[in-house]
Amino acid sequence: MTSTPMTKYPMIDMAERWNIHPDHFWLRGRQPDEPVLFDEATGVWNVYRYDDIMKIFGDTAHFSSDIKRLFDSAEVNEHKEGNLIQLDGEEHRRLRGLVSKAFTPKIVADLEPRIREITIELLDAAAGKEEIELVADLAYPLPVIVIAELLGIPGSDRDLFKEWATAILDSTYKISLADADQPETPPEGERLIDKVQPMFDYMGEHANTRRRAPRDDLLSHLVAAEMDGVKLTDTELVNFAVMLLLVGHITTTMMFGNTVLCMDAQPDWTARVRADRSMLPAFVDETVRLVSPLPAVARSTLAEVEIAGRLVPKDQMIMLYLSAANRDETRFPDPHVFDPTRYPNPHLAYGRGLHVCLGAPLARLEARVALNVLLDRYPVLRADPDNPPTFIPNPGMTGVHTLPLRTV
């Protein structure tokens, strides 16, 4: 694995300074020597280069987003129905068409005043302190409240949502083929499902309430919606709503925290952003390129296929390392340099193709609005070496778990 020296790269220094997860090699300026590597311990093929990942995103004949089909578990596959992330083809088109109606540019833009109002309320609650904890005070509750209000469920239940999200983040969520030979030991995925089943029950109760008494909210629209004359089944509806709730806040929370951490690591750029707020969206986008909340996404092979000269058999798990691709020097000149003026910035953090992140415009809006309010309120925001940030322990996520900030 090739390495890039520190000193001229503050982002690499940041990873060492805060002891970010050692598996996150890309944050330390390292890149695999080979474009594709097979991990014999896990049976997973890892892909690291930009062009290879782009080809896989566009090749639906050989690659599927449905990785759960590789595991023979009725419990796991039940929760696949309605999960947009795990679907392909016609079913994916139908479901995405339904939810897209709730994320039109106008609907998203109209949320700006409410996002600002929630941000001010949350920061008012944290007022008067010399130190704020960004995640607990703002980065977690803001996107939870926004997506909960869109769905029409109580934002006041956010402690419940956090409990369920934590169960998912803390779980290794590893289902090995060896588990099939050990029926006395339930696979890790099934144990996780047991932990989060109350979340599905909770959403099912709210969906049933909307059937009896519809409201003007996304959950009611999903209950009533038809596409091509077909409505969502109960299982699809609940899984779909749960996916929106979890994905709608977990990644935005990480993006928000990562951006503020980058502001601390890049004081010169931050000073420029404070003086010229029109630079803020590009600053956030460069943060997402370099510190992507979801460093990799999974695909499965539908047929034998060649990737960068390696022949990969059918029914294999593929991990696409977006964070490595976002530092591919063939696409990004001086890729380890933090440069908000980088244009174009065709990073892959939001995915591409059929599965490009539907909520990316909302996440960008939340970040822009909330960061503007945060910068207006606090002339000083700096990480505290005596109370350092902590990071989500799951190596499949890149984000702060806590981020104490000095405000004086």
Coordinates of C-alpha atoms in Angstrom, one line a residue:
M1 CA 0.0 0.0 0.0
T2 CA 1.5 3.3 -1.1
S3 CA 1.6 6.2 1.4
T4 CA 1.7 10.0 1.2
P5 CA 3.8 11.9 3.7
M6 CA 2.2 14.3 6.2
T7 CA 3.2 17.9 6.9
K8 CA 1.8 19.5 3.7
Y9 CA -1.5 17.7 4.1
P10 CA -3.5 19.0 7.1
M11 CA -6.3 16.4 6.4
I12 CA -3.8 13.6 6.9
D13 CA -2.4 15.3 10.0
M14 CA -6.0 15.5 11.3
A15 CA -6.4 11.7 11.0
E16 CA -3.3 11.1 13.1
R17 CA -4.0 13.9 15.5
W18 CA -7.4 12.5 16.5
N19 CA -6.5 8.8 16.1
I20 CA -9.3 8.1 13.6
H21 CA -10.0 4.5 13.0
P22 CA -6.9 2.7 11.7
D23 CA -8.9 0.9 9.0
H24 CA -9.6 4.2 7.3
F25 CA -6.3 4.1 5.3
W26 CA -7.5 6.8 2.9
L27 CA -7.6 9.4 5.6
R28 CA -3.9 8.8 6.2
G29 CA -2.9 9.3 2.6
R30 CA -2.5 5.6 1.8
Q31 CA -3.8 3.8 -1.3
P32 CA -3.8 0.1 -2.2
D33 CA -1.2 -0.9 -4.7
E34 CA -3.7 -3.0 -6.7
P35 CA -7.0 -1.7 -8.1
V36 CA -8.8 -4.9 -7.0
L37 CA -8.0 -7.1 -4.0
F38 CA -9.6 -10.3 -2.8
D39 CA -9.9 -10.7 1.0
E40 CA -9.7 -14.4 1.7
A41 CA -10.7 -13.9 5.3
T42 CA -14.1 -12.4 4.4
G43 CA -14.5 -13.7 0.9
V44 CA -15.1 -10.1 -0.3
W45 CA -13.6 -8.4 -3.4
N46 CA -12.5 -4.8 -2.7
V47 CA -12.4 -2.3 -5.6
Y48 CA -10.6 1.0 -5.1
R49 CA -10.2 2.9 -8.4
Y50 CA -12.6 5.6 -9.7
D51 CA -13.1 4.4 -13.2
D52 CA -13.7 0.8 -12.1
I53 CA -16.3 1.9 -9.6
M54 CA -18.1 4.1 -12.1
K55 CA -18.3 1.1 -14.6
I56 CA -19.8 -1.1 -11.8
F57 CA -22.4 1.6 -10.9
G58 CA -23.6 1.6 -14.5
D59 CA -23.5 -2.2 -15.2
T60 CA -26.8 -3.6 -14.0
A61 CA -26.3 -6.7 -16.1
H62 CA -23.4 -8.0 -14.0
F63 CA -23.8 -6.2 -10.6
S64 CA -26.8 -6.0 -8.2
S65 CA -27.4 -3.8 -5.2
D66 CA -29.1 -6.8 -3.5
I67 CA -26.4 -8.3 -1.4
K68 CA -28.9 -10.0 1.0
R69 CA -29.7 -12.5 -1.7
L70 CA -26.3 -14.1 -1.0
F71 CA -27.5 -15.1 2.5
D72 CA -30.1 -17.8 3.0
S73 CA -32.1 -16.1 5.8
A74 CA -35.8 -15.6 5.7
E75 CA -35.6 -13.0 8.5
V76 CA -32.9 -10.9 6.6
N77 CA -34.7 -11.1 3.3
E78 CA -38.1 -10.1 4.8
H79 CA -36.5 -6.7 5.7
K80 CA -35.2 -6.3 2.2
E81 CA -38.7 -5.6 0.8
G82 CA -39.2 -1.9 0.3
N83 CA -35.6 -1.1 1.2
L84 CA -34.6 1.1 -1.8
I85 CA -30.9 0.6 -1.2
Q86 CA -31.2 -3.2 -1.7
L87 CA -33.4 -3.2 -4.8
D88 CA -32.8 -3.3 -8.5
G89 CA -34.8 -3.1 -11.7
E90 CA -38.5 -2.5 -11.9
E91 CA -39.1 -2.7 -8.2
H92 CA -36.5 -0.1 -7.5
R93 CA -37.9 2.2 -10.2
R94 CA -41.4 1.9 -8.8
L95 CA -40.3 2.7 -5.2
R96 CA -37.9 5.4 -6.1
G97 CA -40.7 7.0 -8.2
L98 CA -42.9 7.1 -5.1
V99 CA -40.5 8.7 -2.7
S100 CA -39.0 11.1 -5.4
K101 CA -42.3 13.0 -5.2
A102 CA -41.5 14.0 -1.6
F103 CA -38.0 15.3 -2.5
T104 CA -38.7 17.6 -5.4
P105 CA -36.5 20.7 -5.6
K106 CA -39.4 22.9 -4.5
I107 CA -40.3 20.7 -1.5
V108 CA -36.7 20.6 -0.4
A109 CA -36.2 24.4 -0.9
D110 CA -39.4 25.1 1.1
L111 CA -37.9 23.4 4.1
E112 CA -35.2 26.1 4.5
P113 CA -37.1 28.3 7.0
R114 CA -38.0 25.3 9.2
I115 CA -34.4 24.1 9.1
R116 CA -33.2 27.5 10.2
E117 CA -35.9 27.6 13.0
I118 CA -35.0 24.2 14.3
T119 CA -31.2 25.1 14.3
I120 CA -31.9 28.3 16.3
E121 CA -34.0 26.4 18.8
L122 CA -31.3 23.8 19.3
L123 CA -28.5 26.3 19.7
D124 CA -30.6 28.4 22.1
A125 CA -31.0 25.3 24.3
A126 CA -27.2 25.1 24.4
A127 CA -26.6 28.8 24.9
G128 CA -24.4 30.1 27.7
K129 CA -21.8 27.4 27.7
E130 CA -18.1 27.8 26.9
E131 CA -18.2 24.4 25.2
I132 CA -20.9 22.8 23.0
E133 CA -21.0 19.2 22.0
L134 CA -21.8 19.5 18.3
V135 CA -23.3 16.1 17.7
A136 CA -25.7 16.0 20.7
D137 CA -26.6 19.7 20.6
L138 CA -27.1 20.0 16.8
A139 CA -25.7 17.5 14.3
Y140 CA -27.9 14.6 15.5
P141 CA -31.2 16.2 16.5
L142 CA -31.5 18.6 13.5
P143 CA -31.7 16.0 10.7
V144 CA -33.7 13.6 12.9
I145 CA -36.4 16.3 13.5
V146 CA -36.4 17.3 9.8
I147 CA -36.9 13.8 8.5
A148 CA -39.4 12.9 11.3
E149 CA -41.5 15.9 10.5
L150 CA -41.5 15.0 6.8
L151 CA -42.7 11.5 7.6
G152 CA -45.2 12.8 10.2
I153 CA -43.8 11.0 13.2
P154 CA -42.9 12.8 16.5
G155 CA -39.5 14.3 16.5
S156 CA -39.7 14.1 20.3
D157 CA -39.2 10.4 19.9
R158 CA -35.6 11.0 18.7
D159 CA -34.1 9.2 21.7
L160 CA -35.8 6.1 20.4
F161 CA -34.5 6.6 16.9
K162 CA -31.0 7.1 18.3
E163 CA -31.3 3.8 20.3
W164 CA -32.2 1.9 17.2
A165 CA -29.6 3.6 15.0
T166 CA -26.9 2.8 17.7
A167 CA -27.9 -0.8 17.6
I168 CA -27.3 -0.9 13.9
L169 CA -24.0 1.1 14.1
D170 CA -22.6 -1.0 16.9
S171 CA -23.5 -4.3 15.3
T172 CA -20.9 -5.9 13.1
Y173 CA -23.8 -7.0 10.9
K174 CA -21.7 -9.9 9.5
I175 CA -23.5 -12.8 8.1
S176 CA -21.1 -15.5 6.9
L177 CA -21.9 -18.5 4.8
A178 CA -20.3 -20.6 7.7
D179 CA -23.3 -19.7 9.8
A180 CA -25.5 -21.9 7.7
D181 CA -23.5 -24.8 9.0
Q182 CA -24.2 -23.8 12.6
P183 CA -28.0 -23.6 13.0
E184 CA -27.7 -23.5 16.8
T185 CA -26.0 -20.1 16.5
P186 CA -28.2 -17.4 14.9
P187 CA -26.4 -15.2 12.3
E188 CA -25.4 -11.8 13.5
G189 CA -27.9 -10.2 11.0
E190 CA -30.8 -12.0 12.7
R191 CA -29.6 -10.9 16.2
L192 CA -29.5 -7.4 14.9
I193 CA -33.0 -7.7 13.5
D194 CA -34.2 -8.8 17.0
K195 CA -32.7 -5.6 18.4
V196 CA -34.4 -3.3 15.9
Q197 CA -37.7 -5.1 15.5
P198 CA -39.4 -2.5 17.8
M199 CA -38.5 0.1 15.2
F200 CA -40.4 -1.7 12.5
D201 CA -43.4 -2.2 14.9
Y202 CA -43.3 1.5 15.8
M203 CA -43.4 2.5 12.1
G204 CA -46.1 0.0 11.4
E205 CA -48.3 1.5 14.1
H206 CA -47.9 5.0 12.6
A207 CA -48.7 3.6 9.1
N208 CA -51.9 2.0 10.4
T209 CA -52.9 5.3 12.0
R210 CA -52.6 7.0 8.7
R211 CA -54.8 4.4 7.0
R212 CA -57.6 5.3 9.4
A213 CA -56.9 9.1 9.5
P214 CA -54.6 10.4 6.7
R215 CA -52.7 13.6 7.3
D216 CA -50.6 15.9 5.1
D217 CA -47.3 14.1 5.6
L218 CA -45.1 11.7 3.7
L219 CA -46.2 8.6 5.6
S220 CA -49.8 9.3 4.6
H221 CA -48.8 9.9 1.0
L222 CA -46.9 6.6 1.0
V223 CA -49.9 4.8 2.4
A224 CA -52.1 6.2 -0.4
A225 CA -49.6 6.3 -3.2
E226 CA -49.9 4.1 -6.3
M227 CA -47.5 3.7 -9.2
D228 CA -48.5 1.8 -12.2
G229 CA -51.7 0.9 -10.3
V230 CA -49.8 -0.8 -7.5
K231 CA -49.7 0.2 -3.9
L232 CA -47.0 -0.6 -1.4
T233 CA -47.5 -3.7 0.7
D234 CA -47.5 -3.3 4.5
T235 CA -43.9 -4.8 4.6
E236 CA -42.7 -2.5 1.8
L237 CA -44.2 0.5 3.4
V238 CA -42.7 -0.1 6.9
N239 CA -39.3 -1.0 5.6
F240 CA -39.3 2.0 3.2
A241 CA -40.2 4.4 6.0
V242 CA -37.6 3.0 8.4
M243 CA -34.9 3.3 5.7
L244 CA -35.8 6.9 5.1
L245 CA -35.8 7.7 8.8
L246 CA -32.4 6.0 9.4
V247 CA -30.6 7.0 6.2
G248 CA -32.2 10.4 6.4
H249 CA -30.4 11.3 9.6
I250 CA -27.3 9.1 10.1
T251 CA -25.4 10.2 7.1
T252 CA -26.3 13.9 7.5
T253 CA -25.2 13.8 11.1
M254 CA -21.9 12.4 10.1
M255 CA -21.5 14.9 7.2
F256 CA -22.3 17.8 9.5
G257 CA -19.8 16.7 12.2
N258 CA -17.1 15.9 9.7
T259 CA -17.5 19.4 8.1
V260 CA -17.0 21.2 11.4
L261 CA -14.0 19.0 12.2
C262 CA -12.5 20.0 8.8
M263 CA -13.1 23.6 9.7
D264 CA -11.0 23.1 12.7
A265 CA -8.3 21.4 10.6
Q266 CA -8.4 24.1 7.9
P267 CA -8.4 27.5 9.7
D268 CA -7.4 29.5 6.7
W269 CA -10.2 28.1 4.5
T270 CA -12.6 28.5 7.4
A271 CA -11.7 32.2 7.8
R272 CA -12.4 32.7 4.1
V273 CA -15.8 30.9 4.4
R274 CA -16.7 33.1 7.4
A275 CA -16.0 36.1 5.3
D276 CA -17.7 34.8 2.1
R277 CA -20.6 32.4 2.9
S278 CA -21.1 31.7 -0.8
M279 CA -18.1 29.4 -0.4
L280 CA -19.8 27.2 2.2
P281 CA -21.5 24.7 -0.2
A282 CA -18.2 24.0 -1.9
F283 CA -16.5 23.6 1.5
V284 CA -19.0 21.0 2.5
D285 CA -18.7 19.2 -0.8
E286 CA -14.9 19.0 -0.5
T287 CA -15.4 17.7 3.1
V288 CA -17.7 15.0 1.7
R289 CA -15.1 14.0 -0.9
L290 CA -12.3 13.7 1.7
V291 CA -14.2 12.4 4.7
S292 CA -17.1 10.5 3.2
P293 CA -19.6 9.3 5.8
L294 CA -20.1 6.0 4.0
P295 CA -16.6 5.0 2.8
A296 CA -17.8 2.0 0.8
V297 CA -20.9 0.5 -0.7
A298 CA -21.7 -3.2 -1.5
R299 CA -22.7 -4.9 -4.7
S300 CA -23.1 -8.6 -5.6
T301 CA -22.1 -10.2 -8.9
L302 CA -24.9 -11.6 -11.1
A303 CA -22.5 -13.3 -13.5
E304 CA -18.8 -13.9 -13.9
V305 CA -17.2 -10.6 -14.7
E306 CA -13.8 -9.0 -15.2
I307 CA -12.8 -6.0 -13.0
A308 CA -9.5 -4.4 -13.7
G309 CA -8.1 -7.6 -15.1
R310 CA -9.3 -9.8 -12.3
L311 CA -12.0 -12.4 -13.1
V312 CA -14.6 -12.4 -10.4
P313 CA -17.1 -15.3 -10.2
K314 CA -20.8 -15.1 -9.9
D315 CA -22.5 -14.5 -6.6
Q316 CA -19.6 -12.7 -5.0
M317 CA -19.7 -9.7 -2.6
I318 CA -18.0 -6.6 -4.0
M319 CA -17.1 -3.6 -1.8
L320 CA -16.7 -0.4 -3.7
Y321 CA -14.4 1.9 -1.8
L322 CA -15.7 5.3 -2.6
S323 CA -13.3 7.0 -0.2
A324 CA -10.3 5.6 -2.0
A325 CA -11.8 6.5 -5.4
N326 CA -12.3 10.0 -4.2
R327 CA -8.6 10.2 -3.8
D328 CA -7.8 8.7 -7.2
E329 CA -5.0 10.9 -8.6
T330 CA -6.2 10.1 -12.2
R331 CA -9.4 12.0 -11.3
F332 CA -8.4 14.5 -8.6
P333 CA -5.1 16.4 -9.0
D334 CA -3.2 16.5 -5.7
P335 CA -6.1 14.4 -4.2
H336 CA -5.1 14.7 -0.5
V337 CA -5.2 18.5 -0.6
F338 CA -8.3 20.1 0.8
D339 CA -9.4 22.6 -1.8
P340 CA -13.0 24.0 -1.8
T341 CA -12.3 25.7 -5.1
R342 CA -11.8 22.3 -6.8
Y343 CA -14.0 22.3 -9.9
P344 CA -15.4 20.1 -11.1
N345 CA -15.5 17.9 -8.0
P346 CA -17.1 14.7 -9.3
H347 CA -16.7 12.7 -6.1
L348 CA -18.7 9.5 -5.5
A349 CA -19.7 10.1 -1.9
Y350 CA -23.4 10.2 -2.9
G351 CA -23.1 7.4 -5.3
R352 CA -23.9 7.5 -9.0
G353 CA -26.4 6.0 -11.5
L354 CA -29.7 4.5 -10.4
H355 CA -28.8 4.5 -6.7
V356 CA -27.5 8.1 -6.5
C357 CA -28.5 9.4 -3.0
L358 CA -32.1 10.7 -3.2
G359 CA -31.6 12.8 0.0
A360 CA -28.4 14.6 -1.1
P361 CA -30.1 17.9 -1.9
L362 CA -31.8 17.9 1.5
A363 CA -28.5 17.0 3.3
R364 CA -26.7 19.8 1.5
L365 CA -29.5 22.3 2.4
E366 CA -29.4 21.3 6.1
A367 CA -25.7 21.7 6.2
R368 CA -25.7 25.1 4.5
V369 CA -28.5 26.6 6.6
A370 CA -27.3 25.1 9.9
L371 CA -23.6 26.0 9.4
N372 CA -24.5 29.5 8.5
V373 CA -26.4 29.9 11.8
L374 CA -23.6 28.2 13.7
L375 CA -20.9 30.5 12.3
D376 CA -23.1 33.6 12.9
R377 CA -23.6 32.6 16.5
Y378 CA -20.0 31.5 17.4
P379 CA -17.1 33.7 16.2
V380 CA -14.9 31.0 17.7
L381 CA -15.3 27.2 17.2
R382 CA -12.3 25.0 17.9
A383 CA -11.8 21.4 18.9
D384 CA -10.5 20.9 22.5
P385 CA -7.3 18.9 22.7
D386 CA -8.2 18.2 26.4
N387 CA -11.6 16.8 25.4
P388 CA -11.0 15.3 21.9
P389 CA -13.6 14.1 19.5
T390 CA -14.6 10.5 19.4
F391 CA -15.5 8.5 16.3
I392 CA -18.1 6.0 15.4
P393 CA -16.4 2.7 16.1
N394 CA -17.9 0.9 13.1
P395 CA -15.3 0.9 10.3
G396 CA -18.1 1.0 7.8
M397 CA -18.8 4.6 8.8
T398 CA -16.6 7.7 8.9
G399 CA -17.9 10.2 11.3
V400 CA -17.6 11.8 14.7
H401 CA -19.5 10.3 17.6
T402 CA -18.9 13.3 19.8
L403 CA -17.3 16.6 18.9
P404 CA -16.8 19.0 21.9
L405 CA -16.1 22.5 20.7
R406 CA -14.7 25.5 22.6
T407 CA -16.7 28.7 21.8
V408 CA -14.4 31.2 23.5

